[in-house]
Each structure stands twice: as structure tokens, then as C-alpha cells.
Short mmCIF file of C-alpha atoms and ligand atoms in Angstrom, two decimals:
data_model
loop_
_atom_site.label_atom_id
_atom_site.label_comp_id
_atom_site.label_asym_id
_atom_site.label_seq_id
_atom_site.Cartn_x
_atom_site.Cartn_y
_atom_site.Cartn_z
CA MET A 978 168.12 124.27 145.19
CA SER A 979 164.77 125.76 145.94
CA ALA A 980 161.64 124.68 144.10
CA ILE A 981 161.37 128.05 142.39
CA ASN A 982 165.00 127.87 141.16
CA ARG A 983 164.51 124.35 139.94
CA TYR A 984 161.36 125.55 138.07
CA LEU A 985 163.27 128.42 136.46
CA LEU A 986 166.17 126.18 135.39
CA THR A 987 163.76 123.70 133.84
CA THR A 988 161.98 126.51 131.98
CA ILE A 989 165.31 127.88 130.70
CA LEU A 990 166.56 124.50 129.57
CA PHE A 991 163.25 123.75 127.94
CA SER A 992 163.16 127.02 125.98
CA LEU A 993 166.77 126.50 124.85
CA SER A 994 165.99 123.09 123.44
CA CYS A 995 162.85 124.46 121.77
CA SER A 996 164.73 127.32 120.10
CA ALA A 997 167.34 124.79 118.78
CA LEU A 998 164.48 122.79 117.26
CA ALA A 999 162.88 125.86 115.67
CA GLU A 1000 165.95 127.02 113.80
CA LEU A 1001 165.27 124.94 110.73
CA THR A 1002 161.89 124.88 109.11
CA ILE A 1003 160.57 122.92 106.12
CA LYS A 1004 158.37 125.04 103.84
CA GLU A 1005 156.41 124.25 100.70
CA GLY A 1006 157.43 120.59 100.81
CA TYR A 1007 155.96 117.76 98.82
CA VAL A 1008 156.66 114.20 97.83
CA ARG A 1009 156.57 113.27 94.16
CA GLY A 1010 153.80 110.77 93.51
CA LEU A 1011 154.75 108.23 90.83
CA PRO A 1012 152.89 105.47 89.07
CA PRO A 1013 152.46 102.27 91.15
CA GLY A 1014 155.41 99.90 91.18
CA GLN A 1015 158.09 102.50 91.46
CA PRO A 1016 160.45 101.56 94.40
CA ASN A 1017 161.82 105.04 94.93
CA THR A 1018 160.68 108.63 94.78
CA ALA A 1019 161.88 112.12 95.88
CA ALA A 1020 160.78 114.87 98.22
CA PHE A 1021 161.30 118.53 97.52
CA MET A 1022 161.12 121.42 99.89
CA ARG A 1023 162.47 124.82 100.91
CA LEU A 1024 164.72 124.69 104.04
CA VAL A 1025 164.72 127.94 106.04
CA ASN A 1026 167.26 128.56 108.78
CA THR A 1027 166.45 131.42 111.14
CA ALA A 1028 169.50 130.92 113.33
CA ASP A 1029 172.75 132.93 113.32
CA GLN A 1030 174.70 129.73 112.65
CA ASP A 1031 174.73 127.41 109.71
CA VAL A 1032 172.69 124.25 110.12
CA VAL A 1033 174.27 121.06 108.77
CA ILE A 1034 172.01 118.13 107.86
CA THR A 1035 173.71 114.74 107.94
CA GLY A 1036 170.75 112.38 107.87
CA ALA A 1037 167.10 111.90 107.09
CA ALA A 1038 164.25 109.51 107.71
CA SER A 1039 160.69 109.02 106.47
CA ASN A 1040 157.71 106.91 107.49
CA GLY A 1041 157.09 106.25 103.78
CA ALA A 1042 160.41 104.62 102.89
CA GLU A 1043 163.08 102.29 104.38
CA LEU A 1044 165.76 104.79 103.62
CA ALA A 1045 165.96 108.58 103.03
CA GLU A 1046 169.11 110.14 101.54
CA VAL A 1047 169.98 113.63 100.39
CA HIS A 1048 170.98 113.52 96.73
CA SER A 1049 172.37 115.97 94.28
CA HIS A 1050 171.84 115.98 90.54
CA LYS A 1051 174.76 115.99 88.19
CA HIS A 1052 175.01 116.55 84.46
CA HIS A 1053 177.90 114.75 82.82
CA HIS A 1054 178.31 114.64 79.00
CA GLY A 1055 174.57 115.22 78.72
CA MET A 1056 173.73 112.35 81.08
CA MET A 1057 171.87 113.19 84.30
CA SER A 1058 172.85 111.19 87.38
CA MET A 1059 172.22 111.38 91.11
CA GLU A 1060 174.71 111.20 93.93
CA LYS A 1061 174.31 110.80 97.67
CA VAL A 1062 175.39 113.89 99.61
CA ASP A 1063 176.87 113.26 103.08
CA GLN A 1064 176.00 116.69 104.45
CA LEU A 1065 173.88 119.66 103.40
CA THR A 1066 174.49 123.03 104.81
CA VAL A 1067 171.64 125.59 105.19
CA PRO A 1068 173.33 128.95 105.66
CA ALA A 1069 172.72 131.15 108.75
CA ASN A 1070 169.64 133.30 108.26
CA GLY A 1071 169.28 131.81 104.85
CA GLU A 1072 167.65 128.99 102.91
CA LEU A 1073 168.36 126.08 100.62
CA VAL A 1074 165.91 124.83 97.97
CA LEU A 1075 165.47 121.12 97.18
CA ALA A 1076 163.80 121.07 93.78
CA PRO A 1077 163.55 118.80 90.71
CA GLY A 1078 166.91 118.69 88.95
CA LYS A 1079 168.74 119.97 92.06
CA TYR A 1080 169.16 118.68 95.56
CA HIS A 1081 166.37 116.39 96.68
CA LEU A 1082 165.54 113.96 99.42
CA MET A 1083 165.50 110.50 97.90
CA LEU A 1084 163.02 108.08 99.41
CA ILE A 1085 164.34 104.60 98.80
CA ASN A 1086 162.35 101.38 98.99
CA LEU A 1087 158.85 102.85 99.55
CA THR A 1088 156.96 100.97 102.29
CA ARG A 1089 153.55 101.77 100.78
CA PRO A 1090 152.14 103.13 97.52
CA LEU A 1091 152.04 106.95 97.59
CA ARG A 1092 148.98 108.43 96.01
CA GLU A 1093 147.95 112.07 95.42
CA SER A 1094 146.94 113.65 98.72
CA ASP A 1095 148.55 110.97 100.88
CA GLU A 1096 150.87 112.31 103.58
CA VAL A 1097 154.47 111.40 104.38
CA LEU A 1098 156.48 112.33 107.45
CA ILE A 1099 160.01 113.62 106.71
CA ARG A 1100 162.61 114.00 109.49
CA LEU A 1101 166.02 115.72 109.22
CA PHE A 1102 168.93 115.11 111.52
CA ASN A 1103 172.43 116.20 112.36
CA ASP A 1104 174.87 113.80 114.05
CA GLU A 1105 173.35 114.42 117.50
CA GLU A 1106 169.65 115.12 117.17
CA GLU A 1107 166.57 115.68 115.09
CA LEU A 1108 166.63 119.14 113.51
CA THR A 1109 163.15 119.39 112.12
CA ARG A 1110 160.21 117.32 110.81
CA ALA A 1111 157.22 117.94 108.62
CA THR A 1112 154.33 116.07 107.17
CA LEU A 1113 154.35 116.58 103.39
CA PRO A 1114 151.55 115.96 100.91
CA VAL A 1115 152.06 113.66 97.93
CA ARG A 1116 151.77 115.52 94.64
CA SER A 1117 151.41 113.57 91.41
CA VAL A 1118 154.35 113.97 89.05
CA LEU A 1119 151.71 115.10 86.50
CA ASN A 1120 150.88 118.13 88.68
CA GLU A 1121 154.50 119.10 89.38
CA ARG A 1122 155.29 122.69 88.74
CU1 CU B 2175 168.04 110.81 94.00
#
């Protein structure tokens, strides 16, 4: 293979992998800041998928917690409970909102106190690779919309 062909192939492969990464974007995200001593908190965001295929999220990670899980909220006989969700589908050319009382990203066993205006890295994965990441601000629960 000539040098120019090798260059072209590299460029094509690189742009393919970049477009795969850019399909899913985290918008308007924030982490709920709670009073000190709370072991867990939640992150909320809008997930935007600009691809022609659904994007399936099967895992998450954060630099602010030992564990990050997608949860749903359930109401049962007037009681509210949370449940781990194994996969979350963001529809093709669509979006999915993680908001208080709905889906959320649970940050379990916080590794440091999270104060207003701190920043937390959130990463979302499928079974093979990282789909997207974003640095989200901490917003005190008192200032939540
Ligand atoms: Cu939860």
C-alpha cells in the first residue's frame, strides 16, 4: 500500500470512529448537590441522539462515585422507589430526558463531597465502547428547577 493510500485509510477510519462518538450528546446535565454525609446522589441530563439508529446505553461511570447506575422511578401504592435499569435506549434522531422523578443516573458511594459549582465527569457506555462523556456542574438541590 502506498503512503498516500495508507494516509487516506487512516483518515477514513478516524472519521468513522469520530462520528460514532458524536452520535450521542449530553445536554443540560447537572449533578444534584446534597447536604454533606449523603453517600449517594443523582445526575440529570438530556441525551440527544443524532444518528439514524437507536443508541443503547448499558453502563455508566463517574469520577465522583464508585458506581454509576441508570435508575428508573416507580410509584407503587403511593410509595416511590427506584430500580436499576439494565439498558436505556435513546431513539434514532431523538432524545431521552433524565429528570427528577424519572430516569436518572445514580451516583453510588460518592468519593468526595460534592458542593455547588464542583464538576463531575460522567461517562456512558454500551457493551463495547464509550458512547459519550461530559463534565457536569453540581447544582444544589435547593436550586433545582
Ligand atoms: Cu436512583
